[in-house]
Tab-separated table of C-alpha atoms and ligand atoms in Angstrom:
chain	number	residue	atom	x	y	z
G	1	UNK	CA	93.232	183.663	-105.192
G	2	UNK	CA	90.481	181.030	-105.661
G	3	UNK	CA	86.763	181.978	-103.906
G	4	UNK	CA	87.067	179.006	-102.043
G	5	UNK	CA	91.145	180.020	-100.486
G	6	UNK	CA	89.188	183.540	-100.394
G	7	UNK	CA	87.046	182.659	-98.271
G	8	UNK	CA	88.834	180.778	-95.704
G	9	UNK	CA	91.466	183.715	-95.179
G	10	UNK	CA	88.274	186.094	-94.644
G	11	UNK	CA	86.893	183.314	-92.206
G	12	UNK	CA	90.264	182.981	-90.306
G	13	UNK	CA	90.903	186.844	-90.126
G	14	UNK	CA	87.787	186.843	-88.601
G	15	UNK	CA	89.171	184.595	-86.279
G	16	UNK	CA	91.825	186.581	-85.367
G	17	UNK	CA	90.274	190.032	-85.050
G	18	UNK	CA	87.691	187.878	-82.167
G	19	UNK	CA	90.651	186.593	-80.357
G	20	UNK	CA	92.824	187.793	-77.413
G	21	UNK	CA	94.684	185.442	-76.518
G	22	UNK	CA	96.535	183.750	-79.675
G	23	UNK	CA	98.950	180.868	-79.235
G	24	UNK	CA	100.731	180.026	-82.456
G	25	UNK	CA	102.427	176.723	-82.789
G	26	UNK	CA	104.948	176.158	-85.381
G	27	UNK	CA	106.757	173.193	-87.229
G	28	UNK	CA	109.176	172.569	-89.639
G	29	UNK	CA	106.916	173.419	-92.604
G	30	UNK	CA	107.146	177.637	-91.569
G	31	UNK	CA	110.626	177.531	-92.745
G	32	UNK	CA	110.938	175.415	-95.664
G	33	UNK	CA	110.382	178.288	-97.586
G	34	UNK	CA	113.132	179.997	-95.636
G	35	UNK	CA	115.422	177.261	-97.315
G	36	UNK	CA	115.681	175.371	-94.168
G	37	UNK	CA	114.906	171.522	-94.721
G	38	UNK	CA	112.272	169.862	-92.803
G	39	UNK	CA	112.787	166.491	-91.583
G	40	UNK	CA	110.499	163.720	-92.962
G	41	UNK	CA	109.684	164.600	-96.196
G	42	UNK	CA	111.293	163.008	-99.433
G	43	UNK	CA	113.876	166.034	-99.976
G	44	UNK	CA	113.965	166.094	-96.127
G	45	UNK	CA	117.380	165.613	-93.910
G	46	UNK	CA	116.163	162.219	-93.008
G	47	UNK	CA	116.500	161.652	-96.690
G	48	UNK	CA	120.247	161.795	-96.691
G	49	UNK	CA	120.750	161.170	-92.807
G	50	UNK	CA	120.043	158.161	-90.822
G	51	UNK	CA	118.032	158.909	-87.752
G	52	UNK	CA	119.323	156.394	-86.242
G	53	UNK	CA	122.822	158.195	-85.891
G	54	UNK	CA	121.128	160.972	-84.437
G	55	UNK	CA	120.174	160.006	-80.747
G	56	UNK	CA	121.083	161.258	-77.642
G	57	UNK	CA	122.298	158.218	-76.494
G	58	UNK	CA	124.562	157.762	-79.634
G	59	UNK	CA	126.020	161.522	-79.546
G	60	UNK	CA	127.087	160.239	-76.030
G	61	UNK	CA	128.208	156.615	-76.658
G	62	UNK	CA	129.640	157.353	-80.152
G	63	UNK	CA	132.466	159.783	-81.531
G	64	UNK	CA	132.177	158.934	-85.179
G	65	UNK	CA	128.160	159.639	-84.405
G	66	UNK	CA	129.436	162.882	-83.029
G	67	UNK	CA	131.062	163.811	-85.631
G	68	UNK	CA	128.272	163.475	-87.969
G	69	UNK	CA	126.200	165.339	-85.700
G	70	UNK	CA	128.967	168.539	-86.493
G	71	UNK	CA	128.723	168.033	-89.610
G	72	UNK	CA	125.159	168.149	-90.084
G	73	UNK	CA	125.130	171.133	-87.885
G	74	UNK	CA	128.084	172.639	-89.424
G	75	UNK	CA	125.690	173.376	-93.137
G	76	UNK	CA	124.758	176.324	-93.790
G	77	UNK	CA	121.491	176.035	-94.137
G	78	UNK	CA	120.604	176.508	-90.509
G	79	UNK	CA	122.609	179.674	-90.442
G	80	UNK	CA	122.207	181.747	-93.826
G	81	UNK	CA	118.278	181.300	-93.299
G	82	UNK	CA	116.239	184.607	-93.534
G	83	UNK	CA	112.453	184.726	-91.814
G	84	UNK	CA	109.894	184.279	-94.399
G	85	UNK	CA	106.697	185.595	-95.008
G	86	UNK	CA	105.061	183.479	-92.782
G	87	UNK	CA	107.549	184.226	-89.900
G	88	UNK	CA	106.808	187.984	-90.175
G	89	UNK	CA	103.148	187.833	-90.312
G	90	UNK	CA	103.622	186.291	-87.133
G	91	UNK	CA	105.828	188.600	-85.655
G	92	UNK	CA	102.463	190.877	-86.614
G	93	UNK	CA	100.395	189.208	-84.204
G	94	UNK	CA	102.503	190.502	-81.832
G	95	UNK	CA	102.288	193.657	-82.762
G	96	UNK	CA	98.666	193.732	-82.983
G	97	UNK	CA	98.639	193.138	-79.618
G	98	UNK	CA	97.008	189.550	-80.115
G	99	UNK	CA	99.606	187.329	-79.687
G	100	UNK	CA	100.354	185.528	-76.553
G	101	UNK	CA	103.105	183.564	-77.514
G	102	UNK	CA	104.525	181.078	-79.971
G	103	UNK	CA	104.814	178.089	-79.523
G	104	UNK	CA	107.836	176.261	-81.773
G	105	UNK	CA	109.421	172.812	-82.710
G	106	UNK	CA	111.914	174.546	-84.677
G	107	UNK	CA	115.368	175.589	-83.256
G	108	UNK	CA	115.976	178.413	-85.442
G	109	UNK	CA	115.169	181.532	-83.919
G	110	UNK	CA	113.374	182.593	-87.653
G	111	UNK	CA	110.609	183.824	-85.103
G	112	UNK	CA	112.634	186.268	-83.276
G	113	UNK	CA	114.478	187.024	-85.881
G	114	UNK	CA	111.583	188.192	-88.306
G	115	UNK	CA	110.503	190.629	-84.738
G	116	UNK	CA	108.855	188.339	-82.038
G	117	UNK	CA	110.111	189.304	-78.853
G	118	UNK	CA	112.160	186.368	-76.924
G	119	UNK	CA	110.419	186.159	-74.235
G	120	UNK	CA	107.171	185.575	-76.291
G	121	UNK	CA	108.626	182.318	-77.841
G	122	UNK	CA	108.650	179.247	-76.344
G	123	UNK	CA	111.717	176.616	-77.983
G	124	UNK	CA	110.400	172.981	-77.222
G	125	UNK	CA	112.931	171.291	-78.739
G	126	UNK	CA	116.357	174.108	-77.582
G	127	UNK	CA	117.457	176.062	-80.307
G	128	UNK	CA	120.855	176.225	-82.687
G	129	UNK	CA	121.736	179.703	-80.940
G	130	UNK	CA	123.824	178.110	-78.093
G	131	UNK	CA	125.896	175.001	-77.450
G	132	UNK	CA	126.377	173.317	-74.017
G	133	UNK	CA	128.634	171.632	-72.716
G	134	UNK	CA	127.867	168.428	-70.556
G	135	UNK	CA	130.006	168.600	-68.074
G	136	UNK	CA	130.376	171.966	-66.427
G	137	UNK	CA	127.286	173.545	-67.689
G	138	UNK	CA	128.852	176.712	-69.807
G	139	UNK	CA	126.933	177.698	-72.887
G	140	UNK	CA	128.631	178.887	-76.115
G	141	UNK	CA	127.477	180.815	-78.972
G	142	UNK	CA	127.008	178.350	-81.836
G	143	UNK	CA	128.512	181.199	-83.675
G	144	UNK	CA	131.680	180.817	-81.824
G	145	UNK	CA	131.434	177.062	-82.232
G	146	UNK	CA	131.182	177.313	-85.889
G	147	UNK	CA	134.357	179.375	-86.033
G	148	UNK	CA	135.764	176.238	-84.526
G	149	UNK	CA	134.346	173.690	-87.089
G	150	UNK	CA	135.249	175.889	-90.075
G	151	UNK	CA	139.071	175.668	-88.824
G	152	UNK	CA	138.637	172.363	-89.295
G	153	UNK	CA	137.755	170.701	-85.629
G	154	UNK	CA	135.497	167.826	-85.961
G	155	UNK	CA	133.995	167.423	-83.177
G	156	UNK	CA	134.283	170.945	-80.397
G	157	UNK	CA	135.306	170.121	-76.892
G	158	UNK	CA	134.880	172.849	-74.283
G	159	UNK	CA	137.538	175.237	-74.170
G	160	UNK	CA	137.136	175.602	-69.975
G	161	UNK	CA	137.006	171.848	-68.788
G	162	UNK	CA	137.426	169.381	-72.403
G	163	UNK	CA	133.617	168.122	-71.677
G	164	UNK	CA	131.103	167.199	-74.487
G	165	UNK	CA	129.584	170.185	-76.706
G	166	UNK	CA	126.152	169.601	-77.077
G	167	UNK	CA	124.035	171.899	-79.476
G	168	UNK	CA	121.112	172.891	-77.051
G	169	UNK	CA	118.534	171.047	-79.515
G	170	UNK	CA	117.082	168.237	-77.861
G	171	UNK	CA	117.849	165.011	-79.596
G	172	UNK	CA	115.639	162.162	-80.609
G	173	UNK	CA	115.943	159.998	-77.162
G	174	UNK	CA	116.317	163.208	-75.354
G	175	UNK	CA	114.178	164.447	-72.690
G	176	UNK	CA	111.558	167.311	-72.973
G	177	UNK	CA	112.550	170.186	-71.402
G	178	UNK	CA	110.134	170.393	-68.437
G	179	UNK	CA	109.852	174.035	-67.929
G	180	UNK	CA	109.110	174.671	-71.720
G	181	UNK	CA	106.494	172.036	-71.804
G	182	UNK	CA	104.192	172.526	-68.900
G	183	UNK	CA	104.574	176.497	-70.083
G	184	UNK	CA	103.599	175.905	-73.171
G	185	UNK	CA	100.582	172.871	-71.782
G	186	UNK	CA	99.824	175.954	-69.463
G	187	UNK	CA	99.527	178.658	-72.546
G	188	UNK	CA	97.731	176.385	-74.828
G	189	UNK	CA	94.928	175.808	-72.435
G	190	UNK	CA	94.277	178.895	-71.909
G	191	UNK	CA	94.395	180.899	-75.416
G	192	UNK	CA	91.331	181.751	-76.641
G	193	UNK	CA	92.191	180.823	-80.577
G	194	UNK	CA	95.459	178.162	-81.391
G	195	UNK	CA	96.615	178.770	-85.068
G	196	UNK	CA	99.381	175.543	-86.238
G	197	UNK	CA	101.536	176.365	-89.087
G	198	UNK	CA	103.850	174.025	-90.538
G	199	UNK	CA	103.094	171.068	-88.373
G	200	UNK	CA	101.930	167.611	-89.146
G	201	UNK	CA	101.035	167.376	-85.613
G	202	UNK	CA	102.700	163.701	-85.522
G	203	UNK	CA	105.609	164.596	-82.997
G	204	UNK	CA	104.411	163.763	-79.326
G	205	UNK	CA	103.914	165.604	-77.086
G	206	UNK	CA	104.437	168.915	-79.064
G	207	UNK	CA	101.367	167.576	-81.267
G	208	UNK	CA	99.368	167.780	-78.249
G	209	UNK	CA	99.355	171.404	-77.647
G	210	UNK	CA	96.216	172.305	-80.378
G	211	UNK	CA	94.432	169.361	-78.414
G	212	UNK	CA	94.885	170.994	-75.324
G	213	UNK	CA	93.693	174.423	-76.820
G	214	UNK	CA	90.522	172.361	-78.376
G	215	UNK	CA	89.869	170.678	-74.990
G	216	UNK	CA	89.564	174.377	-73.266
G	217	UNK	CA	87.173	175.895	-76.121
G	218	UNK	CA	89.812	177.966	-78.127
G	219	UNK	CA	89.035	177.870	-82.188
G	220	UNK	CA	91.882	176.587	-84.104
G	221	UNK	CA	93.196	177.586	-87.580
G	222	UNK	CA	95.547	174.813	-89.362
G	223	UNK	CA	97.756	175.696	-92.147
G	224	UNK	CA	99.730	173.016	-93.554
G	225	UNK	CA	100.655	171.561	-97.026
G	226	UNK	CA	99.592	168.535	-95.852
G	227	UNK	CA	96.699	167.011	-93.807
G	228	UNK	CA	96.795	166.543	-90.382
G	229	UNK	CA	94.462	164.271	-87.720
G	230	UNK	CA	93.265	167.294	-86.090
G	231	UNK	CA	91.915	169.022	-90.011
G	232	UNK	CA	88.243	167.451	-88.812
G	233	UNK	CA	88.325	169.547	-85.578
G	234	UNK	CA	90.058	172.932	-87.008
G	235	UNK	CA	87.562	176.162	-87.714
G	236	UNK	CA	89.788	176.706	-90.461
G	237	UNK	CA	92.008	174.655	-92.061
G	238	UNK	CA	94.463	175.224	-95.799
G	239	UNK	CA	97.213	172.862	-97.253
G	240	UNK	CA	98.899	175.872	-98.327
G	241	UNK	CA	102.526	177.143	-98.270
G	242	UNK	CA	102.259	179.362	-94.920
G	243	UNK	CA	104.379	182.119	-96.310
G	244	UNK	CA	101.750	183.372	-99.132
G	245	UNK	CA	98.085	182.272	-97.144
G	246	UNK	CA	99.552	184.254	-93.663
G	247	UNK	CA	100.426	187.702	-95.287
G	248	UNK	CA	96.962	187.882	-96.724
G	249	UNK	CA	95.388	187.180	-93.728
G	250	UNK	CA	97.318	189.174	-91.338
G	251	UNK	CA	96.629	191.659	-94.210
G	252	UNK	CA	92.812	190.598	-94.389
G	253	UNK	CA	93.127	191.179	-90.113
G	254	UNK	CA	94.489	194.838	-90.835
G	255	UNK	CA	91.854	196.057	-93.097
G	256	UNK	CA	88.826	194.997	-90.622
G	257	UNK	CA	90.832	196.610	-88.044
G	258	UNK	CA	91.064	199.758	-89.992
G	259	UNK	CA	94.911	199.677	-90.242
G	260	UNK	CA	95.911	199.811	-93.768
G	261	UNK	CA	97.242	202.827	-94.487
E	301	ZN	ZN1	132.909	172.508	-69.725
């Protein structure tokens, strides 16, 4: 590991062993390396999909945009995916007793999966566990769903009342869900040190969650391959993979709490 990488794990460990109260927000880029796609890079799904097609307003206006919808949702890619490094060093925070939540754009469930309890994970935009449907509320397992697709339906219907399946993502065009976005305003303002990972902090109003951290004193760590607007403002901040740079600092965060073993 380079001094200078060195260094800034040391710095942000330090970070983290001073902390009680740590929010961690999460993009796209925290499971990349868990084979999951993001969205607006070159290989990314907006690469091979139109956006466009993917509104709220068209999944309800448009069967043939429906369709496409199922079959983007129908790959495999969402569902095979293991948590990665990253994802686990998280789910260490946790353990450590320092974690009060995460806070995630992704929908899918790599955080709980990899040991973060539910309840300490807030979904701003739904996740890929359920599907809803639009007219008489009932949720189904996407798992169930899938069984569905892979026999060949193209687009689901729901089995009780023939309404609209929705996956319980929210769409482009789609309303925040208000209960998940004042908690999370509410969490952010009050942590005491916000760490991003995998976020170009470009998608409003998730993007404003480290501001709101900043505006209430909390220290901010940034990990990203990329930079971001809020790099000037960040204690820390390395365009690194997340997987690799957050085991050796949860690791780092172990040894000057006299963990390892
Ligand atoms: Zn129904």
């Amino acid at each position: 590991m380079p001094e200078e990488i060195e260094a800034l794990v040391d710095r942000a460990a330090d970070l983290i062993v001073g902390a009680k109260r740590i929010v961690v927000f999460t993009g796209a880029g925290i499971s990349t390396e868990s084979g999951i796609p993001d969205f607006r890079s070159r290989d990314g799904i907006w690469s091979k999909y139109d956006p466009d097609d993917f509104t709220y307003q068209k999944f309800l206006s448009s069967p043939e945009a429906r369709k496409k919808h199922w079959k983007l949702l129908g790959t495999d890619f969402w569902f095979g995916a293991q948590p990665n490094a990253a994802h686990y060093a998280v789910a260490e925070l946790e353990r450590l007793g320092k974690l009060d939540c995460v806070i995630t754009q992704n929908v899918d469930e790599l955080h709980e999966r990899a040991g973060n309890s539910p309840e300490k994970v807030i979904h701003l935009h739904g996740t890929m566990r359920y599907a809803r449907c639009l007219q008489c509320g009932k949720r189904y397992l996407m798992e169930e769903v899938r069984k569905w697709l892979a026999q060949g339906v193209e687009v689901p219907d729901c089995p009780e009342c023939g309404g609209l399946l929705k996956p319980d993502v929210i769409f482009f065009g789609e309303a925040m869900p208000a209960w998940e976005t004042a908690e999370a305003q509410r969490r952010s303002s009050s942590c005491d040190l916000c760490i991003v990972i995998g976020s170009s902090l470009v998608v409003y109003p998730a993007a404003l969650m480290p501001r709101y951290a900043l505006q209430s004193g909390a220290k901010l760590i940034i990990i990203n391959r990329d930079p971001t607007d809020l790099d000037g403002a960040a204690d820390v901040c390395l365009h690194r993979a997340a997987g690799e740079v957050m085991s050796q600092i949860i690791q780092r965060v172990k040894e000057k709490l006299g963990l390892n073993e």
